[in-house]
Short mmCIF file of C-alpha atoms in Angstrom, two decimals:
data_model
loop_
_atom_site.label_atom_id
_atom_site.label_comp_id
_atom_site.label_asym_id
_atom_site.label_seq_id
_atom_site.Cartn_x
_atom_site.Cartn_y
_atom_site.Cartn_z
CA MET Q 334 -13.35 25.31 7.96
CA LYS Q 335 -10.41 24.76 5.65
CA ILE Q 336 -8.03 26.05 8.33
CA THR Q 337 -9.63 23.87 11.00
CA HIS Q 338 -9.25 20.85 8.74
CA SER Q 339 -5.58 21.63 8.09
CA LEU Q 340 -4.87 22.02 11.82
CA LEU Q 341 -7.05 19.11 13.00
CA PRO Q 342 -7.42 16.70 10.08
CA LYS Q 343 -8.95 13.92 12.21
CA VAL Q 344 -11.83 16.13 13.41
CA PRO Q 345 -14.90 15.65 11.19
CA ILE Q 346 -16.05 18.82 9.47
CA GLY Q 347 -19.64 19.51 8.45
CA ILE Q 348 -21.04 22.13 6.12
CA LEU Q 349 -24.33 23.70 7.25
CA THR Q 350 -26.12 25.73 4.62
CA SER Q 351 -29.43 27.14 3.53
CA ASN Q 352 -27.89 28.77 0.45
CA ARG Q 353 -28.71 27.12 -2.87
CA ALA Q 354 -25.39 28.41 -4.28
CA ASP Q 355 -23.66 25.93 -1.96
CA THR Q 356 -25.46 23.00 -3.59
CA THR Q 357 -23.89 23.13 -7.04
CA GLU Q 358 -21.70 20.27 -8.19
CA GLN Q 359 -18.66 22.59 -8.17
CA ALA Q 360 -19.36 23.80 -4.61
CA LEU Q 361 -19.82 20.23 -3.37
CA LYS Q 362 -16.52 19.18 -4.97
CA GLU Q 363 -14.78 22.06 -3.19
CA PHE Q 364 -16.39 21.19 0.16
CA ALA Q 365 -15.46 17.51 -0.29
CA VAL Q 366 -11.77 18.43 -0.10
CA TYR Q 367 -12.07 19.25 3.61
CA ALA Q 368 -15.55 18.33 4.85
CA ASP Q 369 -17.05 14.99 5.87
CA TYR Q 370 -20.69 16.03 6.23
CA PHE Q 371 -23.00 18.19 4.16
CA ASN Q 372 -26.12 19.37 5.97
CA PRO Q 373 -28.43 21.52 3.85
CA SER Q 374 -31.54 23.14 5.22
CA TYR Q 375 -34.52 20.89 4.53
CA GLY Q 376 -36.09 23.63 2.40
CA ILE Q 377 -33.43 23.28 -0.30
CA VAL Q 378 -33.16 19.49 -0.42
CA THR Q 379 -34.13 17.89 -3.71
CA GLU Q 380 -33.64 14.43 -5.16
CA GLU Q 381 -30.95 15.86 -7.43
CA LEU Q 382 -29.12 17.33 -4.43
CA VAL Q 383 -29.26 14.02 -2.57
CA ASN Q 384 -27.71 12.31 -5.59
CA LEU Q 385 -24.97 14.96 -5.87
CA VAL Q 386 -24.18 14.74 -2.17
CA HIS Q 387 -23.89 10.95 -2.36
CA ALA Q 388 -21.76 11.18 -5.51
CA ASN Q 389 -19.31 13.44 -3.68
CA GLY Q 390 -18.90 10.98 -0.82
CA PHE Q 391 -20.51 12.96 1.97
CA HIS Q 392 -22.14 11.45 5.04
CA TRP Q 393 -25.59 12.64 6.07
CA ASN Q 394 -26.48 13.93 9.47
CA LEU Q 395 -30.19 14.58 9.49
CA ARG Q 396 -32.07 16.01 12.42
CA ILE Q 397 -35.52 17.41 12.02
CA VAL Q 398 -37.03 19.58 14.72
CA MET Q 399 -40.67 20.50 14.39
CA GLN Q 400 -43.16 22.25 16.59
CA LYS Q 401 -46.59 20.88 17.24
CA ASP Q 402 -49.09 22.72 19.40
CA GLY Q 403 -46.29 24.80 20.89
CA GLN Q 404 -44.28 21.70 21.89
CA LYS Q 405 -40.94 20.80 20.36
CA VAL Q 406 -40.94 17.44 18.60
CA GLU Q 407 -37.60 16.00 17.49
CA THR Q 408 -37.14 13.37 14.83
CA PHE Q 409 -33.83 11.76 13.97
#
């Protein structure tokens, strides 16, 4: 992602993660150098994480996909 950002600085970069190690303040500061979006898996989202993400200037891109009775239900 860092290389992509250096080659194409106008292309928005997003971080997708389900790893709690990527949600520390230090990790978010490092991502903020080259990424515009931070998209954690819903299972690791906490109020503290939301506050940290906002504090580091990230945009949110939230898309929730659920299944109900075998049918895909999408919520944006």
